[in-house]
PDB file of C-alpha atoms in Angstrom:
ATOM      1  CA  MET A  13     -79.804  24.254  58.595  1.00  0.00           C
ATOM      2  CA  ARG A  14     -82.296  21.269  58.392  1.00  0.00           C
ATOM      3  CA  ILE A  15     -82.930  22.217  54.702  1.00  0.00           C
ATOM      4  CA  LEU A  16     -79.349  22.303  53.934  1.00  0.00           C
ATOM      5  CA  LYS A  17     -78.885  18.856  55.348  1.00  0.00           C
ATOM      6  CA  ILE A  18     -81.679  17.482  53.142  1.00  0.00           C
ATOM      7  CA  ASN A  19     -80.267  19.155  50.133  1.00  0.00           C
ATOM      8  CA  VAL A  20     -76.783  17.503  50.656  1.00  0.00           C
ATOM      9  CA  ASN A  21     -78.472  14.098  51.280  1.00  0.00           C
ATOM     10  CA  LEU A  22     -80.449  14.497  47.893  1.00  0.00           C
ATOM     11  CA  ILE A  23     -77.269  15.335  46.084  1.00  0.00           C
ATOM     12  CA  ILE A  24     -75.660  12.268  47.472  1.00  0.00           C
ATOM     13  CA  ILE A  25     -78.575  10.053  46.529  1.00  0.00           C
ATOM     14  CA  ILE A  26     -78.553  11.473  42.938  1.00  0.00           C
ATOM     15  CA  ILE A  27     -74.858  10.831  42.494  1.00  0.00           C
ATOM     16  CA  ILE A  28     -75.317   7.302  43.714  1.00  0.00           C
ATOM     17  CA  ILE A  29     -78.201   6.724  41.285  1.00  0.00           C
ATOM     18  CA  ILE A  30     -76.188   8.377  38.431  1.00  0.00           C
ATOM     19  CA  ILE A  31     -73.167   5.979  39.136  1.00  0.00           C
ATOM     20  CA  ILE A  32     -75.437   2.943  39.370  1.00  0.00           C
ATOM     21  CA  ILE A  33     -77.311   3.819  36.126  1.00  0.00           C
ATOM     22  CA  LEU A  34     -73.807   4.299  34.446  1.00  0.00           C
ATOM     23  CA  ILE A  35     -72.648   0.888  35.600  1.00  0.00           C
ATOM     24  CA  ASN A  36     -75.922  -0.654  34.167  1.00  0.00           C
ATOM     25  CA  ILE A  37     -75.261   1.203  30.810  1.00  0.00           C
ATOM     26  CA  ILE A  38     -71.694   0.085  30.858  1.00  0.00           C
ATOM     27  CA  ILE A  39     -72.686  -3.588  31.320  1.00  0.00           C
ATOM     28  CA  THR A  40     -75.214  -3.534  28.519  1.00  0.00           C
ATOM     29  CA  ILE A  41     -72.813  -1.901  26.240  1.00  0.00           C
ATOM     30  CA  THR A  42     -69.989  -4.338  26.990  1.00  0.00           C
ATOM     31  CA  ILE A  43     -72.418  -7.373  26.385  1.00  0.00           C
ATOM     32  CA  ILE A  44     -73.546  -5.923  23.015  1.00  0.00           C
ATOM     33  CA  ILE A  45     -69.839  -5.329  21.983  1.00  0.00           C
ATOM     34  CA  ILE A  46     -68.923  -8.796  23.036  1.00  0.00           C
ATOM     35  CA  ILE A  47     -71.752 -10.303  21.147  1.00  0.00           C
ATOM     36  CA  ILE A  48     -70.893  -8.373  18.040  1.00  0.00           C
ATOM     37  CA  ILE A  49     -67.231  -9.516  18.277  1.00  0.00           C
ATOM     38  CA  ILE A  50     -68.236 -12.917  18.720  1.00  0.00           C
ATOM     39  CA  ILE A  51     -70.516 -12.827  15.580  1.00  0.00           C
ATOM     40  CA  ILE A  52     -67.655 -11.262  13.580  1.00  0.00           C
ATOM     41  CA  ILE A  53     -65.310 -14.059  14.604  1.00  0.00           C
ATOM     42  CA  PHE A  54     -68.040 -16.697  13.882  1.00  0.00           C
ATOM     43  CA  ILE A  55     -68.402 -15.314  10.320  1.00  0.00           C
ATOM     44  CA  ILE A  56     -64.648 -15.001   9.684  1.00  0.00           C
ATOM     45  CA  ILE A  57     -64.212 -18.663  10.794  1.00  0.00           C
ATOM     46  CA  ILE A  58     -67.060 -20.053   8.593  1.00  0.00           C
ATOM     47  CA  ILE A  59     -65.530 -18.108   5.712  1.00  0.00           C
ATOM     48  CA  ILE A  60     -62.007 -19.610   6.327  1.00  0.00           C
ATOM     49  CA  SER A  61     -63.284 -23.108   6.822  1.00  0.00           C
ATOM     50  CA  SER A  62     -63.598 -25.323   3.713  1.00  0.00           C
ATOM     51  CA  SER A  63     -65.624 -28.542   4.323  1.00  0.00           C
ATOM     52  CA  ILE A  64     -69.104 -28.824   5.857  1.00  0.00           C
ATOM     53  CA  SER A  65     -67.920 -30.848   8.879  1.00  0.00           C
ATOM     54  CA  SER A  66     -65.271 -28.527   9.814  1.00  0.00           C
ATOM     55  CA  ILE A  67     -67.660 -25.516   9.600  1.00  0.00           C
ATOM     56  CA  ILE A  68     -70.100 -27.481  11.922  1.00  0.00           C
ATOM     57  CA  ILE A  69     -67.233 -28.274  14.402  1.00  0.00           C
ATOM     58  CA  ASN A  70     -66.098 -24.527  14.267  1.00  0.00           C
ATOM     59  CA  ILE A  71     -69.822 -23.523  14.939  1.00  0.00           C
ATOM     60  CA  ILE A  72     -70.106 -25.671  17.853  1.00  0.00           C
ATOM     61  CA  ILE A  73     -66.683 -24.391  19.341  1.00  0.00           C
ATOM     62  CA  ILE A  74     -67.861 -20.934  18.804  1.00  0.00           C
ATOM     63  CA  ILE A  75     -71.132 -21.482  20.575  1.00  0.00           C
ATOM     64  CA  ILE A  76     -69.480 -23.095  23.478  1.00  0.00           C
ATOM     65  CA  ILE A  77     -67.276 -20.065  23.763  1.00  0.00           C
ATOM     66  CA  ILE A  78     -70.281 -17.748  23.600  1.00  0.00           C
ATOM     67  CA  ILE A  79     -71.974 -19.609  26.383  1.00  0.00           C
ATOM     68  CA  ILE A  80     -68.968 -19.405  28.605  1.00  0.00           C
ATOM     69  CA  ILE A  81     -68.562 -15.629  27.943  1.00  0.00           C
ATOM     70  CA  ILE A  82     -72.227 -15.219  28.692  1.00  0.00           C
ATOM     71  CA  ILE A  83     -71.917 -17.030  32.102  1.00  0.00           C
ATOM     72  CA  ILE A  84     -68.985 -14.967  32.970  1.00  0.00           C
ATOM     73  CA  ILE A  85     -70.931 -11.784  32.079  1.00  0.00           C
ATOM     74  CA  ILE A  86     -73.978 -12.928  34.280  1.00  0.00           C
ATOM     75  CA  ILE A  87     -71.587 -13.681  37.238  1.00  0.00           C
ATOM     76  CA  ILE A  88     -69.969 -10.209  36.920  1.00  0.00           C
ATOM     77  CA  ILE A  89     -73.515  -8.521  36.645  1.00  0.00           C
ATOM     78  CA  ILE A  90     -74.678 -10.573  39.690  1.00  0.00           C
ATOM     79  CA  ILE A  91     -71.614  -9.491  41.757  1.00  0.00           C
ATOM     80  CA  ILE A  92     -72.200  -5.769  40.574  1.00  0.00           C
ATOM     81  CA  ILE A  93     -75.867  -5.978  41.611  1.00  0.00           C
ATOM     82  CA  ILE A  94     -74.941  -7.449  45.128  1.00  0.00           C
ATOM     83  CA  ILE A  95     -72.507  -4.552  45.588  1.00  0.00           C
ATOM     84  CA  ILE A  96     -75.010  -2.069  44.460  1.00  0.00           C
ATOM     85  CA  ILE A  97     -77.648  -3.495  46.926  1.00  0.00           C
ATOM     86  CA  ILE A  98     -75.199  -3.374  49.624  1.00  0.00           C
ATOM     87  CA  ILE A  99     -74.236   0.282  48.883  1.00  0.00           C
ATOM     88  CA  ILE A 100     -77.985   1.333  48.689  1.00  0.00           C
ATOM     89  CA  THR A 101     -78.836  -0.478  51.804  1.00  0.00           C
ATOM     90  CA  ILE A 102     -76.147   1.346  53.648  1.00  0.00           C
ATOM     91  CA  PHE A 103     -77.187   4.645  52.378  1.00  0.00           C
ATOM     92  CA  ILE A 104     -80.867   3.956  53.126  1.00  0.00           C
ATOM     93  CA  ILE A 105     -79.900   3.253  56.879  1.00  0.00           C
ATOM     94  CA  ILE A 106     -77.887   6.415  56.850  1.00  0.00           C
ATOM     95  CA  ILE A 107     -80.799   8.447  55.348  1.00  0.00           C
ATOM     96  CA  ILE A 108     -83.276   6.966  57.673  1.00  0.00           C
ATOM     97  CA  ILE A 109     -81.192   8.040  60.446  1.00  0.00           C
ATOM     98  CA  ILE A 110     -80.660  11.587  59.085  1.00  0.00           C
ATOM     99  CA  THR A 111     -83.818  12.854  57.227  1.00  0.00           C
ATOM    100  CA  THR A 112     -87.534  12.824  56.688  1.00  0.00           C
ATOM    101  CA  THR A 113     -89.824  10.165  55.246  1.00  0.00           C
ATOM    102  CA  THR A 114     -90.334  12.021  51.896  1.00  0.00           C
ATOM    103  CA  ILE A 115     -86.608  11.436  50.951  1.00  0.00           C
ATOM    104  CA  ILE A 116     -87.041   7.705  51.913  1.00  0.00           C
ATOM    105  CA  ILE A 117     -89.989   7.405  49.649  1.00  0.00           C
ATOM    106  CA  ILE A 118     -87.948   9.076  46.879  1.00  0.00           C
ATOM    107  CA  ILE A 119     -84.999   6.600  47.429  1.00  0.00           C
ATOM    108  CA  ILE A 120     -87.347   3.516  47.464  1.00  0.00           C
ATOM    109  CA  ILE A 121     -88.735   4.654  44.101  1.00  0.00           C
ATOM    110  CA  ILE A 122     -85.184   5.196  42.642  1.00  0.00           C
ATOM    111  CA  ILE A 123     -84.081   1.701  44.028  1.00  0.00           C
ATOM    112  CA  VAL A 124     -87.183   0.079  42.336  1.00  0.00           C
ATOM    113  CA  ILE A 125     -86.220   1.777  39.120  1.00  0.00           C
ATOM    114  CA  ILE A 126     -82.623   0.480  39.394  1.00  0.00           C
ATOM    115  CA  ILE A 127     -83.691  -2.999  40.224  1.00  0.00           C
ATOM    116  CA  ILE A 128     -85.940  -3.001  37.153  1.00  0.00           C
ATOM    117  CA  ILE A 129     -83.058  -1.852  34.947  1.00  0.00           C
ATOM    118  CA  THR A 130     -80.645  -4.434  36.373  1.00  0.00           C
ATOM    119  CA  THR A 131     -83.309  -7.290  36.122  1.00  0.00           C
ATOM    120  CA  THR A 132     -84.200  -6.454  32.531  1.00  0.00           C
ATOM    121  CA  THR A 133     -80.440  -6.737  31.520  1.00  0.00           C
ATOM    122  CA  ILE A 134     -80.257 -10.114  33.329  1.00  0.00           C
ATOM    123  CA  ILE A 135     -83.561 -11.343  31.571  1.00  0.00           C
ATOM    124  CA  ILE A 136     -81.927 -10.226  28.154  1.00  0.00           C
ATOM    125  CA  ILE A 137     -78.726 -12.377  28.910  1.00  0.00           C
ATOM    126  CA  ILE A 138     -80.819 -15.238  30.017  1.00  0.00           C
ATOM    127  CA  ILE A 139     -82.844 -15.127  26.889  1.00  0.00           C
ATOM    128  CA  ILE A 140     -79.573 -14.878  24.885  1.00  0.00           C
ATOM    129  CA  ILE A 141     -78.283 -18.080  26.569  1.00  0.00           C
ATOM    130  CA  ILE A 142     -81.536 -20.021  25.989  1.00  0.00           C
ATOM    131  CA  THR A 143     -81.468 -19.194  22.391  1.00  0.00           C
ATOM    132  CA  GLN A 144     -77.817 -20.061  22.059  1.00  0.00           C
ATOM    133  CA  ASN A 145     -78.584 -23.590  23.666  1.00  0.00           C
ATOM    134  CA  GLY A 146     -81.401 -24.175  21.276  1.00  0.00           C
ATOM    135  CA  GLN A 147     -78.945 -23.295  18.272  1.00  0.00           C
ATOM    136  CA  ARG A 148     -76.365 -25.594  19.657  1.00  0.00           C
ATOM    137  CA  ASN A 149     -78.846 -28.456  19.845  1.00  0.00           C
ATOM    138  CA  LYS A 150     -79.955 -28.032  16.270  1.00  0.00           C
ATOM    139  CA  LEU A 151     -76.358 -27.884  14.977  1.00  0.00           C
ATOM    140  CA  TYR A 152     -75.537 -31.104  16.958  1.00  0.00           C
ATOM    141  CA  ALA A 153     -78.548 -32.812  15.444  1.00  0.00           C
ATOM    142  CA  PHE A 154     -77.341 -31.546  12.057  1.00  0.00           C
ATOM    143  CA  TYR A 155     -73.793 -32.728  12.608  1.00  0.00           C
ATOM    144  CA  ARG A 156     -74.878 -36.061  13.639  1.00  0.00           C
ATOM    145  CA  ALA A 157     -77.136 -36.577  10.572  1.00  0.00           C
ATOM    146  CA  GLU A 158     -74.250 -35.227   8.440  1.00  0.00           C
ATOM    147  CA  THR A 159     -71.818 -37.786   9.817  1.00  0.00           C
ATOM    148  CA  LEU A 160     -74.127 -40.667   9.585  1.00  0.00           C
ATOM    149  CA  TYR A 161     -74.930 -39.756   5.993  1.00  0.00           C
ATOM    150  CA  SER A 162     -71.196 -39.471   5.017  1.00  0.00           C
ATOM    151  CA  LYS A 163     -70.485 -42.909   6.639  1.00  0.00           C
ATOM    152  CA  ARG A 164     -72.885 -44.529   4.210  1.00  0.00           C
TER     153      ARG A 164
END
């Protein structure tokens, strides 16, 4: 009976982990898809635009949109991580009450892996935001120089 109880708990833990990993995969895939779509829109608008100044304005608008989307994605990911942490803690409490220390150790290892996965996705997003900000500053400097030159 004891062995059966442990097996059931292990199955539950494995299912939870699979769900969490799937959520992570879905998040990363959606981020990649959104970035690809933004790049495509970006290229189309640049092709449609005629003069240099309108291209620069469009680029600035697109970059602002990209930053807003990335911020929304980060908020969603943070919410998901909080939910995941809550679920994990609840299950840890349940399992500590029910089973042996070996299973608890396994759970801790798995949680560490999950945290690593989620943090890496967040780090990637932060890197994207930083690079986008850098590009926006360069574009703004270029736009200012271009407008000053055209006034002369």
